[in-house]
XYZ file of C-alpha atoms in Angstrom:
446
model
C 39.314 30.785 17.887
C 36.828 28.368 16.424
C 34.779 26.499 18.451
C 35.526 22.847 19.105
C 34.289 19.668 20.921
C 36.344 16.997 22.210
C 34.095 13.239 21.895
C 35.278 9.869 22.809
C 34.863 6.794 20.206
C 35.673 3.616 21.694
C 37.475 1.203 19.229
C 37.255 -2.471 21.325
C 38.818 -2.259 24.033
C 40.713 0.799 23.054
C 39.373 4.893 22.931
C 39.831 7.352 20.500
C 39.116 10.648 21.207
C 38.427 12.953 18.252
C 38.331 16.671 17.972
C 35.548 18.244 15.804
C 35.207 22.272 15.314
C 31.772 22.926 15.375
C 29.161 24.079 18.066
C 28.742 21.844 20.512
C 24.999 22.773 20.110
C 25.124 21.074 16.430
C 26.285 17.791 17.563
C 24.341 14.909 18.987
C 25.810 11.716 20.427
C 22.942 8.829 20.169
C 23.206 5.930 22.471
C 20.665 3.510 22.621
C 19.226 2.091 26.048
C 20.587 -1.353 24.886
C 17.811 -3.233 27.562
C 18.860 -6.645 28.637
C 16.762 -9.668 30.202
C 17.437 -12.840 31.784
C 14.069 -14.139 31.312
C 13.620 -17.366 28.882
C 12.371 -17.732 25.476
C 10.160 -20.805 27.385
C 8.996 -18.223 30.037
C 7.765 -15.021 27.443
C 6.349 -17.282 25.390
C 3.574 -18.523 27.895
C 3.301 -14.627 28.980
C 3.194 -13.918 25.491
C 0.136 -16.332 24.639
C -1.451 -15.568 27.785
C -2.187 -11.678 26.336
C -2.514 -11.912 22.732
C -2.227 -8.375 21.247
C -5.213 -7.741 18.927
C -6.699 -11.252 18.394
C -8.538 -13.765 20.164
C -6.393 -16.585 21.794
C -5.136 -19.558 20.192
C -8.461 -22.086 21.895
C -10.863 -19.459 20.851
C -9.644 -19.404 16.853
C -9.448 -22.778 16.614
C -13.302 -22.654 16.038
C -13.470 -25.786 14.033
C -10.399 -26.044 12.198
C -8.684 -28.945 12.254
C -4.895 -28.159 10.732
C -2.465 -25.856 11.785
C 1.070 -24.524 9.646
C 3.617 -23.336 12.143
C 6.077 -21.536 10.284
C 9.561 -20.899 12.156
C 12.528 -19.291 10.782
C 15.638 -21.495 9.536
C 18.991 -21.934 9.993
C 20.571 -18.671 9.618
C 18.508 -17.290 12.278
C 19.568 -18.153 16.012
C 15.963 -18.403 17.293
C 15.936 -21.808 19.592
C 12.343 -22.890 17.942
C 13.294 -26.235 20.340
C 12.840 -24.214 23.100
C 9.326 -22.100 22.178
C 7.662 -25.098 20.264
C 7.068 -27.241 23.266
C 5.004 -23.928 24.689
C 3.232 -23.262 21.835
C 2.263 -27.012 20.622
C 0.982 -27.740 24.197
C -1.483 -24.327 23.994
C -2.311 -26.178 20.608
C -3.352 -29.261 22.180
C -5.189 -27.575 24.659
C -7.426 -25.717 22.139
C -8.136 -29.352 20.485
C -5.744 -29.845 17.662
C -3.898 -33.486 17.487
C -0.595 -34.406 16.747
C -1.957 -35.318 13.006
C -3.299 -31.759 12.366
C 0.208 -30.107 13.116
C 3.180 -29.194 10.556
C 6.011 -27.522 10.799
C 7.557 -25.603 7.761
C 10.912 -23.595 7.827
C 10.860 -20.562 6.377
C 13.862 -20.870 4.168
C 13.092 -17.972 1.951
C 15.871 -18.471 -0.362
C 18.509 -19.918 1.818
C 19.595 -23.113 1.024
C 17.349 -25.569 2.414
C 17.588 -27.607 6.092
C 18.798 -30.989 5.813
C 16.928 -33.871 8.729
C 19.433 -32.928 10.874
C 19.472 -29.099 10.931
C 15.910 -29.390 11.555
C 16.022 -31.550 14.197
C 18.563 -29.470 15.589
C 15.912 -26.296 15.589
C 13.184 -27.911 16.485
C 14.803 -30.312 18.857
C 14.413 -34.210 18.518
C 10.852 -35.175 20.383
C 9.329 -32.553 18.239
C 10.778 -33.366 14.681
C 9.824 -36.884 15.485
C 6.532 -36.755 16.421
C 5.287 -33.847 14.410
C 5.616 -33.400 10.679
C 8.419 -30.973 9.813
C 8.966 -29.739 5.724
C 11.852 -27.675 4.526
C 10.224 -25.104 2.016
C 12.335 -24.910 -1.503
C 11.044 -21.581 -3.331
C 12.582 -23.085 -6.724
C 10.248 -26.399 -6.454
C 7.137 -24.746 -8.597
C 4.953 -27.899 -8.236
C 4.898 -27.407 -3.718
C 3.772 -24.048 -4.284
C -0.471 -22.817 -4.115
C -1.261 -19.668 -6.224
C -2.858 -17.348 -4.059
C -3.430 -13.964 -6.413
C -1.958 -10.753 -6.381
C -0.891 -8.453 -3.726
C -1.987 -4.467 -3.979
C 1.321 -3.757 -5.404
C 1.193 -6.410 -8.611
C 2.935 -9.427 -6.572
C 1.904 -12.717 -8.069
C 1.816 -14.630 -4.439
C 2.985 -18.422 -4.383
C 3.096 -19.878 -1.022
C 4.455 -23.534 -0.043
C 1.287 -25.472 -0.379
C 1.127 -26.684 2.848
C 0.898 -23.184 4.040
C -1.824 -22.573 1.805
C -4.404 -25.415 2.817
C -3.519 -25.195 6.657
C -6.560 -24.142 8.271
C -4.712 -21.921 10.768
C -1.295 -19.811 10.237
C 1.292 -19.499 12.930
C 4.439 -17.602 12.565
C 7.253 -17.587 14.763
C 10.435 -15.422 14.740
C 12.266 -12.482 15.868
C 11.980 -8.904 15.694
C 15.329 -6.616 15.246
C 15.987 -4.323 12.706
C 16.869 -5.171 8.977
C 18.786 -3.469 6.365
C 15.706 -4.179 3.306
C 12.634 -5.139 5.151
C 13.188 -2.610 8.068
C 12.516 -5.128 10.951
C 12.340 -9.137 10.900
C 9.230 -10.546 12.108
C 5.645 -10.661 11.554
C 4.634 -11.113 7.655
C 8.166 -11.430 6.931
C 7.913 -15.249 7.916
C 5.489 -15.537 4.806
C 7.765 -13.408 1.651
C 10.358 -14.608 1.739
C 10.137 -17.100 4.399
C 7.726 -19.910 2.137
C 7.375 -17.763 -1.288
C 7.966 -18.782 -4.356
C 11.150 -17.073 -5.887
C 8.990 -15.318 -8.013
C 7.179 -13.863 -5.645
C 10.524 -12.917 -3.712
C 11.868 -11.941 -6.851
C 9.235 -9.382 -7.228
C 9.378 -8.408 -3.563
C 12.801 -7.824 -2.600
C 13.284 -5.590 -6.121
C 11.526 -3.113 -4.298
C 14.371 -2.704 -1.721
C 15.811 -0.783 -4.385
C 13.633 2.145 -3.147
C 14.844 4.842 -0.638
C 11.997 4.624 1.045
C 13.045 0.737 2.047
C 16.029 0.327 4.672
C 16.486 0.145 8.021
C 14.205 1.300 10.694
C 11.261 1.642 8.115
C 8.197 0.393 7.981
C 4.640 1.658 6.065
C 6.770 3.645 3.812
C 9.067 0.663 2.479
C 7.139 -0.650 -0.505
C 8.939 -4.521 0.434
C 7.928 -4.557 4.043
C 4.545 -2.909 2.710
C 4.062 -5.972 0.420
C 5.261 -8.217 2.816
C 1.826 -7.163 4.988
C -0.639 -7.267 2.329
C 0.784 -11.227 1.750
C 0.438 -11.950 5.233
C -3.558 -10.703 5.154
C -3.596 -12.449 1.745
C -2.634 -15.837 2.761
C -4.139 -15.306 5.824
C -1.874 -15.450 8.743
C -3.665 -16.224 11.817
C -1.390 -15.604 14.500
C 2.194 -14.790 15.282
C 4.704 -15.074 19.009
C 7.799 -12.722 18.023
C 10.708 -12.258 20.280
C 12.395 -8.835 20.600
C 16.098 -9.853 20.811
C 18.606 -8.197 22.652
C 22.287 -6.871 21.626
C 23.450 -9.726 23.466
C 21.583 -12.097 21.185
C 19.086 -13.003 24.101
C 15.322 -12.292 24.126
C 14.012 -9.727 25.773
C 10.616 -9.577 25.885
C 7.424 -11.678 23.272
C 4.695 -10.181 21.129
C 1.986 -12.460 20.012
C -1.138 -12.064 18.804
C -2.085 -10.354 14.935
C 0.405 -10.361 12.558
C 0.456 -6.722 12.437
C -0.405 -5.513 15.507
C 1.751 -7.524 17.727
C 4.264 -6.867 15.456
C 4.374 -3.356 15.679
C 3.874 -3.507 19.571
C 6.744 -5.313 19.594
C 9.058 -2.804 16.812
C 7.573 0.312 19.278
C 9.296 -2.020 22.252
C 12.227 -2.175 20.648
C 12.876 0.859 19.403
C 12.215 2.398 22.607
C 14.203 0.279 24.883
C 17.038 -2.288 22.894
C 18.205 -0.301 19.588
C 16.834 2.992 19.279
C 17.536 6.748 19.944
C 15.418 9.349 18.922
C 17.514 12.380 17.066
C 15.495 14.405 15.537
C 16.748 16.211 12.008
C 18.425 13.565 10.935
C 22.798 15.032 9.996
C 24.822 16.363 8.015
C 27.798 14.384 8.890
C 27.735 11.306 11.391
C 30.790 9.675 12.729
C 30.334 6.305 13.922
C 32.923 2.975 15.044
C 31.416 -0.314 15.688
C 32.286 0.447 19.610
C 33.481 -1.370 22.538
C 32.318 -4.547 21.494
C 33.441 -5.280 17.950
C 32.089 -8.511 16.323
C 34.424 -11.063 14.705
C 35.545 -10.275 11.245
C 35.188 -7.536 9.176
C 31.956 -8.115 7.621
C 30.069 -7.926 10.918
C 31.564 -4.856 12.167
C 30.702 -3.452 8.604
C 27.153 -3.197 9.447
C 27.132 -0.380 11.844
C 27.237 1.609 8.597
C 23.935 0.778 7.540
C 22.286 1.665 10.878
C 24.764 5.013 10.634
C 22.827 6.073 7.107
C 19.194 5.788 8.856
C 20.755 9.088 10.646
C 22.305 10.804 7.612
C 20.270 13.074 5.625
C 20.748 11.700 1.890
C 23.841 13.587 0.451
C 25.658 13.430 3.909
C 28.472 12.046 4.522
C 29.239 8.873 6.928
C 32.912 8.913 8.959
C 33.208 5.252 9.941
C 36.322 3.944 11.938
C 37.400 0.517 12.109
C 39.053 -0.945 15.372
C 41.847 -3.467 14.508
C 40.652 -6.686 12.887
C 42.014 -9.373 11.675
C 40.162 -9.387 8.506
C 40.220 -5.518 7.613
C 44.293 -5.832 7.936
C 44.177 -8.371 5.573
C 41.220 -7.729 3.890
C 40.731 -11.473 3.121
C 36.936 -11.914 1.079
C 34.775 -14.565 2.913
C 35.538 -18.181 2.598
C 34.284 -19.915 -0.937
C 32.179 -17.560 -2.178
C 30.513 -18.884 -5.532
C 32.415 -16.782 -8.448
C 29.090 -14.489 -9.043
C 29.859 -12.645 -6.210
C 33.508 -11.239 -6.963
C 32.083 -10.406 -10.479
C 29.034 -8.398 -9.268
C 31.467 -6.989 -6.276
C 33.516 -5.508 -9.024
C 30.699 -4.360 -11.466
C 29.593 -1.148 -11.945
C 25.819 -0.193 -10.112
C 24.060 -0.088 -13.348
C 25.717 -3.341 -14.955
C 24.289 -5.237 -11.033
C 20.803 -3.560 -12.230
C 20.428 -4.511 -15.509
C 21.207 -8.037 -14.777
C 18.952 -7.785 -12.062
C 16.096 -6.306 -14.609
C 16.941 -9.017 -17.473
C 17.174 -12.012 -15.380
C 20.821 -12.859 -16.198
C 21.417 -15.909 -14.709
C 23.433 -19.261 -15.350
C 20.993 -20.773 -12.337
C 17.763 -19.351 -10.737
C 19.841 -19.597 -7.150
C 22.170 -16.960 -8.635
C 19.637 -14.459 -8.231
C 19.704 -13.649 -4.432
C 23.433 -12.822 -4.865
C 22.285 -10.455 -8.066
C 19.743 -9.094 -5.862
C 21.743 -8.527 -2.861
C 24.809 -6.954 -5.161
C 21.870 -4.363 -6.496
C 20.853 -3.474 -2.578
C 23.900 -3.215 -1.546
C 25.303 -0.602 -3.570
C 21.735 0.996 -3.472
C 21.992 1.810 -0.004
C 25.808 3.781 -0.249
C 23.923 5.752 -3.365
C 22.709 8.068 -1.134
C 25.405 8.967 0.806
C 29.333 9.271 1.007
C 31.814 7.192 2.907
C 34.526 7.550 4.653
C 36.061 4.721 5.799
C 38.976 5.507 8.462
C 41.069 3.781 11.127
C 42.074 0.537 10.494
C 43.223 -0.191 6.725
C 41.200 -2.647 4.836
C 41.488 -3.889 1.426
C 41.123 -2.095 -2.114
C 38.670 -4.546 -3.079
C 36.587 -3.812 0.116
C 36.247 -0.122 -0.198
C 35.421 -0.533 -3.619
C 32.705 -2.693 -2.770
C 31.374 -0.487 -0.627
C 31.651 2.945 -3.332
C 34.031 4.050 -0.484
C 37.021 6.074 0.031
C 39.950 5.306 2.615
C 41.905 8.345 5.003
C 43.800 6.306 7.701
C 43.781 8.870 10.120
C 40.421 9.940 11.850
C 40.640 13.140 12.503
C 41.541 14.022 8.867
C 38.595 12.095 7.785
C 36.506 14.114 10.269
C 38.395 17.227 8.841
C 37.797 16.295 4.945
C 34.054 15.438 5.627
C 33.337 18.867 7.527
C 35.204 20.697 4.327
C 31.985 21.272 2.290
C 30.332 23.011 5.791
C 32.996 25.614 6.331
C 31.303 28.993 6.927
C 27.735 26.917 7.691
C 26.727 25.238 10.804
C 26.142 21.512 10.227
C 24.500 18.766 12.158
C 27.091 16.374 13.226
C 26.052 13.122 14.762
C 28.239 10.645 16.869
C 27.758 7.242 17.009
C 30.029 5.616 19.092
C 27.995 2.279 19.485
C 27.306 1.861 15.547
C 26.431 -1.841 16.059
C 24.125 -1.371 18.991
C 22.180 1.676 18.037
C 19.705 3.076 14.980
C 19.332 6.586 15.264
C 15.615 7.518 14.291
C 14.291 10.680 13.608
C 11.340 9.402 15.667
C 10.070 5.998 17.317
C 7.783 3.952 15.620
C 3.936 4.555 18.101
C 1.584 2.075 17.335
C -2.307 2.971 17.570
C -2.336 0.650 20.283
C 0.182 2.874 22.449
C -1.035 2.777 25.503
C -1.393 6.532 27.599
């Protein structure tokens, strides 16, 4: 009788339990410690800036200089700038800097820019009235500084303002990210206030398989993205490592590298990591007991199931009942470019990508995403089970649909009959990045 083992996938508030016959030596379930805090963003952040990880503090490099850039992230990001500014500014003040010498840039990237009152609305009133805030627009070539060329043939524009500030403050988050590995650190510089050109140039280097999730020195982007920051000379950064529950749990600040990957380590370690090893043959993954809204949120447990699938392998991912996959309605308004490079062949995304092929520079970052997206499902194969969703969607996604689980589980094991593969479960997709090893900073303490 072949061997089998029994595992338990939760689906919301529902559980499916799956049979598998293999070993139970040859599969792994990864959970990750999902660590919670209910300390405040106002309360890290003086902790934070009272230990600055590899640089002097913010009085002693002041040293003269008169102007300061604080660069926060914008409105698609949910960190409460309103409530770490306050902090921050007063440390500012303290080390001699006046109101005059302080400005506050969003780093838009290529998002569409803030309007007066979404920028009040992150930084909070008092501040955006009595500081001087500026939305940066990558396609406004005339508020950009040329600043040379990165190691890896970037031409670097940076919002101008950035560029003649005598001191460089980022602010943001760290959690993982499906291009640039993790947010955070130099990432507040490309793309947060580059010129699309330099993005451009940038982000075309997700296209590698060394870029993705849960990578760092290896991803050529995120690699760039560092040699900008010590380009352009980024003084100091306070990043927050943000829980599942969208709260922070604990602040790095200090150099733009090293507190950076201090806080990565942190997180990888105790919020969304788990260490596997060899990374698997076959992983089997749900977005788990706490399913986000819609189907496009719960779709991106699949990119943190690929960090744990050898390339070639296969990823079994079951829906729980949504709304969205039943109907597999697209998302609301989306500019026509995006159902046309949806449908469109890899190569046809690439080569528009390549050429430039645009009707409007903005169109660009939906090329470029199109050409990532299907970049990252090159590598693998999917299986997308449970709950039915839409032709269009598994398409999309270079999928293919069985509606019952165990028959995915049964077609994906097919190729392995006679071998022994490495089968990993991953019944909290959404919460946890299996790793074939944490990321230890030199600064790892014993």
């Amino acid at each position: 009788m072949a061997e089998e083992v029994r595992v338990k996938i939760p689906l919301g508030k529902e559980e499916l339990e799956l049979k598998i016959e293999v070993p139970e030596s040859h599969v792994r379930i990864a959970l990750s410690k999902d660590e919670r805090s209910e300390r405040s963003f106002e309360a890290l952040t003086k902790d934070a800036l009272e230990r600055p990880i590899g640089t002097r503090s913010l009085k002693e490099l002041r040293c003269g200089r008169s102007t300061v850039a604080i660069i926060i992230d914008d409105k698609y990001r949910p960190t409460p700038a309103y409530r770490i500014l306050p902090t921050l500014i007063e440390e500012l003040i303290l080390a001699g800097f006046k109101d005059e010498g302080i400005t506050i840039i969003t780093g838009t990237g290529l998002h569409d820019p803030m309007d007066e009152e979404e920028v009040a609305k992150k930084v909070g009133d008092e501040i955006a009235s009595r500081f001087k805030t500026i939305v940066h627009n990558a396609y406004r070539p005339g508020e950009h500084s040329f600043c040379g060329f990165s190691p890896l043939g970037n031409p670097v524009w940076i919002n101008r303002a950035v560029a003649k500030a005598d001191m460089k403050i980022c602010i943001g988050r760290i959690a993982p990210h499906g291009d640039a590995g993790y947010e955070g650190g130099a990432k507040m510089i490309v793309p947060g206030v580059s010129s699309l050109e330099t993005v451009m140039h940038n982000h075309a280097m997700f296209l590698s398989p060394h870029a993705g999730i849960g990578t760092l020195e290896e991803n050529p982007g995120r690699k760039d993205m560092d040699d900008i920051g010590g380009l352009v000379g980024i003084d100091f950064i306070l990043n927050f490592v943000i829980g599942n529950d969208g709260k922070p749990v604990k602040a790095f600040a200090g150099h733009y590298l090293k507190a950076h990957r201090k806080g990565v380590e942190y997180g990888d370690e105790n919020v969304w990591g788990c260490e596997i090893g060899k990374r698997a043959d076959v992983t089997i993954a749900s977005p788990g007991s706490e399913p986000q809204e819609g189907l496009g949120p719960n779709l991106r447990g699949i990119i943190n199931a690929r960090r744990g699938t050898k390339p070639g392998g296969t990823i079994v991912y079951i829906l729980p009942e949504i709304e969205e996959a039943k109907e597999g309605r697209p998302p609301e308004n989306p500019p026509p470019i995006v159902s046309e490079l949806a449908r469109a062949p890899i190569e046809r995304v690439l080569r528009r990508m390549e050429r430039r092929e645009w009707e409007k520079p903005e169109d660009w970052l939906h090329i470029m995403r199109a050409a990532a997206g299907k970049a990252r499902y090159w590598h693998h194969k999917l299986i997308l089970t449970g709950e039915r969703v839409s032709k269009e969607v598994i398409e999309n996604l270079g999928a293919s649909y069985i509606e019952a689980p165990e028959e995915a589980v049964r077609w994906a094991l097919k190729p392995y009959i006679g071998s022994k593969p490495k089968i990993l479960i991953l019944p909290e997709a959404l919460k946890t990045l299996p790793m074939e090893q944490f990321h230890r900073s030199p600064l790892r303490s014993s």
